[in-house]
Short mmCIF file of C-alpha atoms and ligand atoms in Angstrom, two decimals:
data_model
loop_
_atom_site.label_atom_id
_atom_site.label_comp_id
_atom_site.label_asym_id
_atom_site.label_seq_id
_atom_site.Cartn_x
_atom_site.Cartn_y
_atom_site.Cartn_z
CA UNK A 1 15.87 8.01 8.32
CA UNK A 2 16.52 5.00 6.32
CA UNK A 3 14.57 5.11 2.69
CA UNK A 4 13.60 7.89 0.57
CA UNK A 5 10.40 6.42 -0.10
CA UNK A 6 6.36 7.54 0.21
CA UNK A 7 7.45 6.40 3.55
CA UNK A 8 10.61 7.74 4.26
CA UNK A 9 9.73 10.85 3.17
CA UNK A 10 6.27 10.88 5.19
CA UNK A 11 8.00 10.46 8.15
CA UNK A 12 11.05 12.73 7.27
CA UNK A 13 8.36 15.45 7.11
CA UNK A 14 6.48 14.97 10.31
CA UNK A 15 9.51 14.47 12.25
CA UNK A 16 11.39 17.72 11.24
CA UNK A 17 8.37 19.62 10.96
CA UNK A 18 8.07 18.30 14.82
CA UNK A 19 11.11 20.00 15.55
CA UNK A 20 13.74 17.14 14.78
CA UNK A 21 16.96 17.52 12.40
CA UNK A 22 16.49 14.87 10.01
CA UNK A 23 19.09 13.33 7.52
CA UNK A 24 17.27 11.22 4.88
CA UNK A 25 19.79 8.38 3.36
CA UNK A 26 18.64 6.14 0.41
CA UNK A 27 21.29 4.23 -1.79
CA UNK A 28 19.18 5.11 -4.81
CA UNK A 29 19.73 7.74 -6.85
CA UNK A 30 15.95 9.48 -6.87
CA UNK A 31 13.17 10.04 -4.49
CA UNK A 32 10.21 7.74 -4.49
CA UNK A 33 11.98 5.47 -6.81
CA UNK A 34 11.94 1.82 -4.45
CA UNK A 35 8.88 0.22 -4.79
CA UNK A 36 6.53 3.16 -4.43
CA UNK A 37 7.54 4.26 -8.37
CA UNK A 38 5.40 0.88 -9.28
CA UNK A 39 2.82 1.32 -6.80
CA UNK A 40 -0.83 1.12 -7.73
CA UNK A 41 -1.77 3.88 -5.57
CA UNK A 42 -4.94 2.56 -5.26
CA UNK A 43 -6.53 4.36 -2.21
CA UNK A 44 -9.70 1.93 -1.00
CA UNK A 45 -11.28 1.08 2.43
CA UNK A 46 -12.14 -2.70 2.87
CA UNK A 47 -9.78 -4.31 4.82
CA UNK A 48 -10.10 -6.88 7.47
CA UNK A 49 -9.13 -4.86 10.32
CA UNK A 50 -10.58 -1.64 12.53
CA UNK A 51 -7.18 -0.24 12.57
CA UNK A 52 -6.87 -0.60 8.70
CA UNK A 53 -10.06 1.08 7.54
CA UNK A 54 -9.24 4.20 10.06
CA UNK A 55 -6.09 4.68 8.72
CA UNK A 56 -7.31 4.70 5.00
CA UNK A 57 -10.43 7.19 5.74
CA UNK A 58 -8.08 9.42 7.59
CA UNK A 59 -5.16 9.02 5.06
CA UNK A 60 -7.92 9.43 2.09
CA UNK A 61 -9.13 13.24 3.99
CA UNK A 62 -5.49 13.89 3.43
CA UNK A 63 -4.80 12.86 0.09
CA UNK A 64 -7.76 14.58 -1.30
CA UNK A 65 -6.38 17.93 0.65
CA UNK A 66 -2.75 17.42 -0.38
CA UNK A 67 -1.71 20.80 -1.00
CA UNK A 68 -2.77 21.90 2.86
CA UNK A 69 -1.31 18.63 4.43
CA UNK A 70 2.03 19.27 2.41
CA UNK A 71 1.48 22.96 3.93
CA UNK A 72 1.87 24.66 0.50
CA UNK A 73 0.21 27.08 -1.18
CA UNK A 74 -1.82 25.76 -3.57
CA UNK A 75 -2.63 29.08 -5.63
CA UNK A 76 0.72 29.57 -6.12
CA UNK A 77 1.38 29.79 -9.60
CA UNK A 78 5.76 28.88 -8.51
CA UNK A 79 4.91 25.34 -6.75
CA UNK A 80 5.70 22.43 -8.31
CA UNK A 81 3.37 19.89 -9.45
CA UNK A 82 1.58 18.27 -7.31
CA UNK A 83 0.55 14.38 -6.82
CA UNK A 84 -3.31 14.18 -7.31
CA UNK A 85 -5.93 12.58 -5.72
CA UNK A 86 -8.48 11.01 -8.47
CA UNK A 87 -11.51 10.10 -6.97
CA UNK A 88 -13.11 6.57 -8.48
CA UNK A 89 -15.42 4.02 -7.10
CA UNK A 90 -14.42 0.66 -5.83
CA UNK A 91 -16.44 -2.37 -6.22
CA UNK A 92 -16.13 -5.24 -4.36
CA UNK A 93 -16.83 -8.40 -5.84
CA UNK A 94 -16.54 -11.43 -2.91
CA UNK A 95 -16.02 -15.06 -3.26
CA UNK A 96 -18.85 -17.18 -1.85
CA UNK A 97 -19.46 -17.14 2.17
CA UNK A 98 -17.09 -13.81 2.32
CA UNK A 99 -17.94 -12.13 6.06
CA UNK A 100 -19.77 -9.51 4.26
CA UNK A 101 -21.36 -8.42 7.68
CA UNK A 102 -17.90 -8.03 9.31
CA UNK A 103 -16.37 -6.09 6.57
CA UNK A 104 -19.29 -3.88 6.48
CA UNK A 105 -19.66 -3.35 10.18
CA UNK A 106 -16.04 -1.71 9.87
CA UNK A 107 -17.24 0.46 7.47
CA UNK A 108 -19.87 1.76 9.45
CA UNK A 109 -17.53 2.02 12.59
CA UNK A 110 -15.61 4.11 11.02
CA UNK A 111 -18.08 5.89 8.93
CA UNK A 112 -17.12 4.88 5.85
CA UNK A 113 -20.14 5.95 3.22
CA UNK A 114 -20.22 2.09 1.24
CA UNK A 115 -23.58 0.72 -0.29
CA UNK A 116 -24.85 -2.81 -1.48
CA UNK A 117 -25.43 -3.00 -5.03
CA UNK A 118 -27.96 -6.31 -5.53
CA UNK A 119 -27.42 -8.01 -8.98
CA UNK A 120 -29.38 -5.94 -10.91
CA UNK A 121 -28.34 -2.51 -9.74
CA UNK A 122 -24.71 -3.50 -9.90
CA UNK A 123 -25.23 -4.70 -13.82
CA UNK A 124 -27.49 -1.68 -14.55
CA UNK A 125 -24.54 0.75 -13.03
CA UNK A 126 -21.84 -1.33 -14.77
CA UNK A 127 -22.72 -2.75 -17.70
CA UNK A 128 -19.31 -3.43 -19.14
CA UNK A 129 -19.25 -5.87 -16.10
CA UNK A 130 -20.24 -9.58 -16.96
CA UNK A 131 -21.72 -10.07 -13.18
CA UNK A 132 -21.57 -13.98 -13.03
CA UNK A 133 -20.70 -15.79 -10.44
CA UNK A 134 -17.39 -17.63 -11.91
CA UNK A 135 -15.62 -18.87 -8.64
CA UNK A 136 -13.06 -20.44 -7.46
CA UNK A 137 -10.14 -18.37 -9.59
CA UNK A 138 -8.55 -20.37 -11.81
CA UNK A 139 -5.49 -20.90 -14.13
CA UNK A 140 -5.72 -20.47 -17.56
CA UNK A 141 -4.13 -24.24 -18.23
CA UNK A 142 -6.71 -24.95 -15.89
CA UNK A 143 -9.15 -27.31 -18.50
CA UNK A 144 -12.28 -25.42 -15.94
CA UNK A 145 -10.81 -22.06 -16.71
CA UNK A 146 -13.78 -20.89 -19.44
CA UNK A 147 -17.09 -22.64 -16.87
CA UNK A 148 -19.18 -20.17 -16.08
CA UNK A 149 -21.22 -18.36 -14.81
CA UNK A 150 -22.83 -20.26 -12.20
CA UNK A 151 -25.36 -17.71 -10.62
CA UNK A 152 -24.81 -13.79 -10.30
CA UNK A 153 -23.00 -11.35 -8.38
CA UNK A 154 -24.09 -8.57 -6.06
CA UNK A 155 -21.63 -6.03 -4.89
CA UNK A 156 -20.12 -3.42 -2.16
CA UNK A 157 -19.20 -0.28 -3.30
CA UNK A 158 -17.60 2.57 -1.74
CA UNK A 159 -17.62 5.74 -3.92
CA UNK A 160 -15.39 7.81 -2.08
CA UNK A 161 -12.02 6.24 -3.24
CA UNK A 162 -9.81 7.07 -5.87
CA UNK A 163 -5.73 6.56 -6.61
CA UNK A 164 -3.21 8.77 -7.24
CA UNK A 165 -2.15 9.47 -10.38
CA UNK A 166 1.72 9.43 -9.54
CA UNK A 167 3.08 7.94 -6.72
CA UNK A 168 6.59 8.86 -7.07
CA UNK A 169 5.49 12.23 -7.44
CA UNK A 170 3.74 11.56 -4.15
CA UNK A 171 6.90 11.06 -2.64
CA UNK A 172 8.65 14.06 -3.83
CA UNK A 173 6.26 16.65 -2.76
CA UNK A 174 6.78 14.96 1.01
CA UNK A 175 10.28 14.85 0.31
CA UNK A 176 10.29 18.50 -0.93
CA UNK A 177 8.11 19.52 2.06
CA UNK A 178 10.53 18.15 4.42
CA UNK A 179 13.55 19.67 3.04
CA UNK A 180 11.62 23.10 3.10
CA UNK A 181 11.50 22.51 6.90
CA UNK A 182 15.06 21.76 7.07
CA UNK A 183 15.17 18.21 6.29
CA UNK A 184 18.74 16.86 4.69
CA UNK A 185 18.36 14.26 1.99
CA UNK A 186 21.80 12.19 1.16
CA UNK A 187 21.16 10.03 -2.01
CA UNK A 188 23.58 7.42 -2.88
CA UNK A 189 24.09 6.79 0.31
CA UNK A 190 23.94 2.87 1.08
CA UNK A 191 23.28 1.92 4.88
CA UNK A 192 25.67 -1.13 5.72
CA UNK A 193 25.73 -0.88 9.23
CA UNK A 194 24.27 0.16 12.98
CA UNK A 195 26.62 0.87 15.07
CA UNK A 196 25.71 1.15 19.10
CA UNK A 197 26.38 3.67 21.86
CA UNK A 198 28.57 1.93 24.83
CA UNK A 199 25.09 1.80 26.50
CA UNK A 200 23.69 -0.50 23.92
CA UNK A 201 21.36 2.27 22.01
CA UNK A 202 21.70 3.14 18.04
CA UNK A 203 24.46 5.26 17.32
CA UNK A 204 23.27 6.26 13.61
CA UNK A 205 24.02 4.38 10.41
CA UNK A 206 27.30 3.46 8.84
CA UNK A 207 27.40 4.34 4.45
CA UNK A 208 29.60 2.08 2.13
CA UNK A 209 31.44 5.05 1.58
CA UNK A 210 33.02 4.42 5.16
CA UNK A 211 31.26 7.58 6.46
CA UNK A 212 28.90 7.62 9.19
CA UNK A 213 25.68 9.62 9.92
CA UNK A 214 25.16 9.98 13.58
CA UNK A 215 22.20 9.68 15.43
CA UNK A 216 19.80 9.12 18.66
CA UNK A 217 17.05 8.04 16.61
CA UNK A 218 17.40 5.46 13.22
CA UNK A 219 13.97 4.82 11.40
CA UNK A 220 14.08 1.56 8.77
CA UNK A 221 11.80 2.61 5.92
CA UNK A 222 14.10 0.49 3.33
CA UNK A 223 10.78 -1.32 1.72
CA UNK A 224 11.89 -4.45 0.55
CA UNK A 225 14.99 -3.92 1.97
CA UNK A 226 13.84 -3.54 5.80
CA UNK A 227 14.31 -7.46 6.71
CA UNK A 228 18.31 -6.74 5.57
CA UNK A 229 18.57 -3.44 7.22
CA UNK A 230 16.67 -5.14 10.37
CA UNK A 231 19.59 -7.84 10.10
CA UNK A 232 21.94 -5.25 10.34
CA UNK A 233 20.64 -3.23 13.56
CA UNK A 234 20.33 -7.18 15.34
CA UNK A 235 16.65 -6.71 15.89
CA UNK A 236 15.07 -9.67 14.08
CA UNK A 237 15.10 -11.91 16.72
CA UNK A 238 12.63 -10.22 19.11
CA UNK A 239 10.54 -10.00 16.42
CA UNK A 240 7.34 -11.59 16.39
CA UNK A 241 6.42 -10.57 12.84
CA UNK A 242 8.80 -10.55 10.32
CA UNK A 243 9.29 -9.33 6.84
CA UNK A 244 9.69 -10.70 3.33
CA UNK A 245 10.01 -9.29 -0.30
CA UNK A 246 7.90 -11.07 -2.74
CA UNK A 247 7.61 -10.38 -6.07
CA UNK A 248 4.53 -8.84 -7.79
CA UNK A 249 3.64 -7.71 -11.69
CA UNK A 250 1.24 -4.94 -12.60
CA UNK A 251 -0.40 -5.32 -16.05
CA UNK A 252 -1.70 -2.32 -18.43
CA UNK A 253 -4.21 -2.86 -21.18
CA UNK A 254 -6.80 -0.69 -22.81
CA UNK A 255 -9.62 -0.30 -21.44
CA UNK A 256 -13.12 -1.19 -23.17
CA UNK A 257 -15.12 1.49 -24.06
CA UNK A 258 -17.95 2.05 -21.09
CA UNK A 259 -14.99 1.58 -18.86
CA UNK A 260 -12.32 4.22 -18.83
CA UNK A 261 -11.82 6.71 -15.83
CA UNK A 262 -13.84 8.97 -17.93
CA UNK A 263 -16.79 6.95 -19.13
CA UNK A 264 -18.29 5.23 -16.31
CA UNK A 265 -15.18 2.33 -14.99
CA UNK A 266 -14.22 1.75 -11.45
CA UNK A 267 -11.67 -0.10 -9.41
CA UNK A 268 -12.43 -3.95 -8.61
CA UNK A 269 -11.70 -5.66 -6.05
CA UNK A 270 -12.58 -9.36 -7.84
CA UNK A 271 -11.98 -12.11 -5.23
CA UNK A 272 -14.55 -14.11 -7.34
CA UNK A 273 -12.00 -14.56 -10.28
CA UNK A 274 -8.65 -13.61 -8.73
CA UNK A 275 -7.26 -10.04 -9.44
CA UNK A 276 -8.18 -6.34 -9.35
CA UNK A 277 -8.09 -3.75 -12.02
CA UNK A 278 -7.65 -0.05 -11.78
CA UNK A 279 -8.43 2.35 -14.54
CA UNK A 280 -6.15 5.20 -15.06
CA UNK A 281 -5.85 8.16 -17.32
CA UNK A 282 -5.90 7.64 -20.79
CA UNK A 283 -7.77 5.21 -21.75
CA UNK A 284 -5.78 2.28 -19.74
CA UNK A 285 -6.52 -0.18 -16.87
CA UNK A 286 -3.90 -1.67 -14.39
CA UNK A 287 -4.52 -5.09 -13.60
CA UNK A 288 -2.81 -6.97 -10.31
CA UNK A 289 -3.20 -9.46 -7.79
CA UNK A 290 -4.57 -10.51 -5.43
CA UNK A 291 -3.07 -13.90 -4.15
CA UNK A 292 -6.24 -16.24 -5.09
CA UNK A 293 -4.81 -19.93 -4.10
CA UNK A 294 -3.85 -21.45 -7.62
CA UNK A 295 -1.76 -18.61 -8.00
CA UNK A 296 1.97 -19.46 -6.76
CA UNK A 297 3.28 -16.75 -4.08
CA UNK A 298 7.26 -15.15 -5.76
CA UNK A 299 8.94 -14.95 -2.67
CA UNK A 300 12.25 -13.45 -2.94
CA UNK A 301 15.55 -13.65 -1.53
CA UNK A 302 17.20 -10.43 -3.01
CA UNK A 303 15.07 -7.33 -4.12
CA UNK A 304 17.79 -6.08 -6.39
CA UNK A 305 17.61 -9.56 -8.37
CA UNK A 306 13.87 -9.06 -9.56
CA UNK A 307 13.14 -8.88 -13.11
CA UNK A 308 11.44 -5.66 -13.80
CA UNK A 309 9.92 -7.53 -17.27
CA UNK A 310 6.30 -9.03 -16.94
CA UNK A 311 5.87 -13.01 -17.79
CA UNK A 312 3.51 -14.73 -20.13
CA UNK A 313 2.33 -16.70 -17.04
CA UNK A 314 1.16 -13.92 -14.77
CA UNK A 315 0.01 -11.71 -17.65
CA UNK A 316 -1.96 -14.49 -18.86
CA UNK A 317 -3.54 -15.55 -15.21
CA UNK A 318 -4.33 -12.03 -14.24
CA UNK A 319 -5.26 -9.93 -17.73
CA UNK A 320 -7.61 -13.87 -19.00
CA UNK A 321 -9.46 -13.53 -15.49
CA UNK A 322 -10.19 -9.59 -16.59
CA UNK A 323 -11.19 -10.52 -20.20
CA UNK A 324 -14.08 -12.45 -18.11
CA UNK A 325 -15.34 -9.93 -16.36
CA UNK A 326 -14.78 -7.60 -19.04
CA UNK A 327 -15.97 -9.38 -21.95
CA UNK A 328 -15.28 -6.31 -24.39
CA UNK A 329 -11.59 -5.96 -23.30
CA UNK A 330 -8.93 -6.61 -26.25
CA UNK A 331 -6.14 -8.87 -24.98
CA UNK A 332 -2.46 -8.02 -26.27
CA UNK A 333 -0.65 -10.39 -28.15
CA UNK A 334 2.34 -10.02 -25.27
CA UNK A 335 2.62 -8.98 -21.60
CA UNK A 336 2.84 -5.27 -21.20
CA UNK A 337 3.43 -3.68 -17.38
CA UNK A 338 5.74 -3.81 -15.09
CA UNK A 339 6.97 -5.99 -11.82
CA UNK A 340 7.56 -4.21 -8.11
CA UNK A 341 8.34 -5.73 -4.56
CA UNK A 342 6.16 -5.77 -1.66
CA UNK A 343 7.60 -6.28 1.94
CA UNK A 344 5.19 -8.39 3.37
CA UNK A 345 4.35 -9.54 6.69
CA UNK A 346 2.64 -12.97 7.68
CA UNK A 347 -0.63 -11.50 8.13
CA UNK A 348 -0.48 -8.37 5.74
CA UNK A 349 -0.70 -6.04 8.35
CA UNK A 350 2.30 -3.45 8.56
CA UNK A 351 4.97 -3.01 11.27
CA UNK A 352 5.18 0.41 12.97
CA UNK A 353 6.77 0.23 16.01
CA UNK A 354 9.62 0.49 17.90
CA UNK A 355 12.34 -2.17 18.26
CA UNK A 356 14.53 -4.24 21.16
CA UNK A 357 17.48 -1.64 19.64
CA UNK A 358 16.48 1.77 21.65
CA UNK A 359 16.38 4.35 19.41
CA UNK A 360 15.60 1.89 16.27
CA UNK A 361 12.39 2.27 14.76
CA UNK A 362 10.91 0.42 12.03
CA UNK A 363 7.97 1.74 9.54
CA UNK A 364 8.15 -2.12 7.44
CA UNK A 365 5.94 -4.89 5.97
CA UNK A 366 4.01 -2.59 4.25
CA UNK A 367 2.62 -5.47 2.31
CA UNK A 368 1.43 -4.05 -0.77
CA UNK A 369 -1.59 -1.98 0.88
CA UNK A 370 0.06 0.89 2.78
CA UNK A 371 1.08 3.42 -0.01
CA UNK A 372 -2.46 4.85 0.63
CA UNK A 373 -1.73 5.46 4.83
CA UNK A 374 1.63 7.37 3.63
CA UNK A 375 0.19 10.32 4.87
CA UNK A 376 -0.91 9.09 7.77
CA UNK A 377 2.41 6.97 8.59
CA UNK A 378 4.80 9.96 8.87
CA UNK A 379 2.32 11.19 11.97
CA UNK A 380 2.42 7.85 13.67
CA UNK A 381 6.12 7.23 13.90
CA UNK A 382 6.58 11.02 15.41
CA UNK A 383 4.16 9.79 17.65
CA UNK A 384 6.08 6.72 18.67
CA UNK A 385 9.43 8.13 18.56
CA UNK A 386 8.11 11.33 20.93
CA UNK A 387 6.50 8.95 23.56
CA UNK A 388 9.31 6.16 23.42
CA UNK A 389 12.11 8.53 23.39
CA UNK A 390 10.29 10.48 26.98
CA UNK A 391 10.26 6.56 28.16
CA UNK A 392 6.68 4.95 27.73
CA UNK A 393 6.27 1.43 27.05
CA UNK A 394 4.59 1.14 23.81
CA UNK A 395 5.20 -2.44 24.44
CA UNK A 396 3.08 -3.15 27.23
CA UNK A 397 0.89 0.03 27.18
CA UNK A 398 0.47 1.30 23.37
CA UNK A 399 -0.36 4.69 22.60
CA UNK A 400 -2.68 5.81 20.32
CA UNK A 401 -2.40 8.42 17.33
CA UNK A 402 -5.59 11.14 16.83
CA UNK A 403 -6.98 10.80 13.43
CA UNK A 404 -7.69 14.42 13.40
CA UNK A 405 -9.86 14.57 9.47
CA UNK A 406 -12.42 12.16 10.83
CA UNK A 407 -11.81 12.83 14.69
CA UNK A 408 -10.93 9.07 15.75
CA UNK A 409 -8.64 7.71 17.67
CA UNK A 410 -6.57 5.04 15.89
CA UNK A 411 -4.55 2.46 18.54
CA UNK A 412 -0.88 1.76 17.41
CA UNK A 413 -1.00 -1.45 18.95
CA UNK A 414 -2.58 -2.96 15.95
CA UNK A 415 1.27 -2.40 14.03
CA UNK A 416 3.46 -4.30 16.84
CA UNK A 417 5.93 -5.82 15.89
CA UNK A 418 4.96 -8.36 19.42
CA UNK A 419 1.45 -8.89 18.12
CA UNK A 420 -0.48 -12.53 17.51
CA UNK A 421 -0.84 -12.52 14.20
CA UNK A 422 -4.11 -10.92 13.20
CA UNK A 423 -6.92 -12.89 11.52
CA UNK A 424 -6.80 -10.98 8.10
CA UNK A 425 -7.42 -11.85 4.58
CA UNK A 426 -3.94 -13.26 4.18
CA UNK A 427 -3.67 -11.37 1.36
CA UNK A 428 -2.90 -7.46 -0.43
CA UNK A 429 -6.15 -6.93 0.86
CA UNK A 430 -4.69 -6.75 4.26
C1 LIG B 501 3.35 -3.45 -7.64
C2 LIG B 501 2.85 -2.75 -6.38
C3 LIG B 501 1.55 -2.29 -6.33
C4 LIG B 501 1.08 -1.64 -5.16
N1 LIG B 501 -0.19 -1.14 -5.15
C5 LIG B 501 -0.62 -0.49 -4.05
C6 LIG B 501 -1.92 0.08 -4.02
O1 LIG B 501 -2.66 0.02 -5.01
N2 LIG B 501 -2.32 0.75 -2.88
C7 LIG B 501 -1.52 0.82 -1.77
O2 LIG B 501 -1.95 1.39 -0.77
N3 LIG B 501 -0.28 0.28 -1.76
C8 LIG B 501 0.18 -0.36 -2.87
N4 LIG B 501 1.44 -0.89 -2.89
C9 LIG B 501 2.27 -0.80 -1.70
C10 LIG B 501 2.98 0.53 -1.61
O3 LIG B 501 3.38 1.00 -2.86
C11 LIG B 501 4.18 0.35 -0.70
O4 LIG B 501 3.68 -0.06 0.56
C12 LIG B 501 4.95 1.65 -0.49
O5 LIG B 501 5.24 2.28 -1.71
C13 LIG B 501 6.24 1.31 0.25
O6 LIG B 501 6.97 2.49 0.41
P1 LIG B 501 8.33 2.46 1.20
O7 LIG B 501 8.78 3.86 1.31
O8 LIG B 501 8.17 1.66 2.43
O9 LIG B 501 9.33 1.58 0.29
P2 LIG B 501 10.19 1.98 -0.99
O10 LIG B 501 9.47 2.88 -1.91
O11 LIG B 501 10.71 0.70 -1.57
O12 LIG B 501 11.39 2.82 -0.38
C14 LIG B 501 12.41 2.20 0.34
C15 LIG B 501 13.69 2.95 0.04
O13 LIG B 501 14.70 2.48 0.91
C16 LIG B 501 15.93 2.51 0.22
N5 LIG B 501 16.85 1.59 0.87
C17 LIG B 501 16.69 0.27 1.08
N6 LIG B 501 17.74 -0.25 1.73
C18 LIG B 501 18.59 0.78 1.96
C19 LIG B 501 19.87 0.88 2.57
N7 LIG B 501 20.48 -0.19 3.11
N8 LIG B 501 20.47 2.07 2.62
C20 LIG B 501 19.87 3.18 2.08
N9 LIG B 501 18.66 3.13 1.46
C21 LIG B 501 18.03 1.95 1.41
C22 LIG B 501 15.56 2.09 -1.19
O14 LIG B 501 16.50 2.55 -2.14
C23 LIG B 501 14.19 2.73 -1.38
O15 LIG B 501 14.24 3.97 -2.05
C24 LIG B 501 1.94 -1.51 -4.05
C25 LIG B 501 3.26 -1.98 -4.11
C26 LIG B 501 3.73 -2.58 -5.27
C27 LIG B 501 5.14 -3.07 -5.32
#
């Protein structure tokens, strides 16, 4: 296993508790501390895809039982902490002629419990929200940035999602789970190389120390790092998706009273003004992205050259947008948060699959939406390496994976690596 990620450390556990020895490498020096420690952990249900909204319901059953999923005690009085799942609504604010039909219908497929707020319902259950109609998102140069409002808003909320509070912590309980079962975790240990067996399968993974870990099976979870490690192995080419880092900044600013975690806030999706916002603990809301078209994309060539520091220009597009819908919120005098990576894909949708290296597997291009299916992920690469490794052709007959909280079936052909590229929202939303 390549990464020491939510990821990584997902799959770590399913595959040893499977009955696999598993050696976890990660050139970092910490669990969970890739892009997963700046993860918004925000666990939600709208995306574009069947395939997407079952794997969030299932994953969010096993978030909200994490104690049981981790298979520890959670009486115990000795365990360590554990990450928690805090349940808060999302609200989903769309831009005009969004396929509000379509993204409901999955919903209801799935059995998602969602409900349409009209205008007045939404402002009566929000009323920190200013629920005008302010579209298309702006810049703040932008001399139309303050018009507004042109009409009002109605909503879809779902009231069963929630973040985690720590996502790195996330990671270490899987990690910690794992290593219970046997699992062997090797930090500072940089992969630089996949060596092959004379018959042309992976051998295991080279280190830059000059040793080598051997094995039948390799699994990329290196985040932003999987297009390098993907170089390495030889198995871009037969690629049909690919995967890029780009460059992404959280913001954190205090939230307006009548909006905290505590005292009536939710999430927001706002494709109406171009970002979301996540309240958190203590008084503070997160605010990101979510790639409206003024915004310029940061695409990356290097992860490990990205400023951690958060810019004027981003702070000021994302946390001004906010300020509108939030017309109580007080604006810092400088940018406070953070920047992470995503590994995205062309059409936001992640790659789980195997590759044209036998033996290689990839869990990639998680896109900025996939911290949430963590739990789910570990299950669905066992799955792929157990029915690849006894010879089925995921390729050209893909198995499925049984979503066993909400009794569904979820098709792993959805995450090829061969597939057209899926109409999706083009964006985090997936
Ligand atoms: C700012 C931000 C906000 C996000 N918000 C959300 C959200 O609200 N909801 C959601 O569902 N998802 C969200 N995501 C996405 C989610 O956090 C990621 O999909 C997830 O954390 C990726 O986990 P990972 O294990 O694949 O990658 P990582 O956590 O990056 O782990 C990869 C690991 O691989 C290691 N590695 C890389 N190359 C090598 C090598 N050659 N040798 C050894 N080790 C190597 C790295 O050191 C690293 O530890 C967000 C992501 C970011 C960046």
């Amino acid at each position: 296993m390549v990464g020491a990620g939510v990821m990584g450390a997902s799959i770590a556990l399913e595959l040893q508790r499977s009955g696999r020895s598993v050696v976890v490498v990660d050139r970092g020096d910490a669990v969970g501390a890739g892009s997963t420690s700046t993860s918004s952990a925000v666990v939600r249900f709208n995306y574009s895809t069947l395939a997407g909204v079952t794997a969030a319901w299932e994953s969010a059953h096993r978030w909200a039982d994490w104690a049981n999923h981790l298979g520890v005690d959670s009486r115990s009085e000795s365990r360590a902490p554990l990450a928690r799942f805090v349940q808060c609504p999302m609200v989903f604010l769309e831009p005009p002629n969004f396929p509000r039909m379509e993204a409901t219908v999955l919903l209801s497929a799935v059995g998602v419990p969602h409900a349409v707020l009209d205008e007045d319902q939404l402002a009566e259950r929000f009323p920190a929200l200013d629920t005008g109609r302010f579209h298309p998102p702006r810049r703040p140069d932008d001399p139309k940035f303050d018009h507004g409002p042109f009409g009002r808003l109605d909503a879809v909320m779902t009231e069963d999602s929630g973040f985690i509070d720590d996502p790195r912590l996330a990671s270490v309980n899987l990690m910690d789970a794992a290593q219970r079962h046997g699992c062997e975790l090797r930090l500072r240990s940089e992969v630089v190389g996949v060596p092959r067996t004379p018959s042309g399968r992976v051998a295991g993974v080279s280190l830059a120390d000059g040793s080598r870990v051997e094995a039948s099976v390799v699994v990329n979870a290196a985040g932003p790092w999987s297009a390098r490690l993907n170089g390495l192995a030889g198995v871009a080419d037969d690629m049909a998706v690919s995967t890029r880092p780009m460059r992404q900044e959280v913001h954190v600013v205090e939230s307006p009273s009548g909006f905290g975690l505590e005292d009536g806030g939710a999430m927001v999706a706002d494709l109406d003004l171009g970002y979301y916002v996540r309240p958190q603990r203590g008084g503070t809301l997160l605010v990101g992205g979510v790639e409206p078209d003024c915004d310029p994309l940061e695409w990356i060539d290097d992860p490990d050259e990205v400023s951690p520091t958060p810019t004027v220009a981003c702070f000021e597009a994302q946390v001004w947008r906010l300020a509108r819908r939030l017309p109580e919120l007080a604006v810092p005098h400088r940018p406070t948060g953070l920047a992470g990576v995503y590994d995205v894909t062309q059409d936001w949708v992640p790659i789980y699959d195997r590759t044209s290296l036998d033996g290689f597997y990839v869990a990639i291009g998680t896109s900025g939406n996939q911290f949430k299916n963590a739990p789910l992920v570990g299950q669905i690469v066992r799955d792929l390496v157990d029915a690849c490794e006894a010879g089925h052709d995921h390729d050209s007959d893909p198995i499925s994976t049984w979503c066993n909280r909400i009794e569904r079936t979820l098709n792993l052909g959805a995450f090829s690596r061969l597939r057209p590229e899926s109409a999706t929202t083009g964006t985090v939303l997936g």
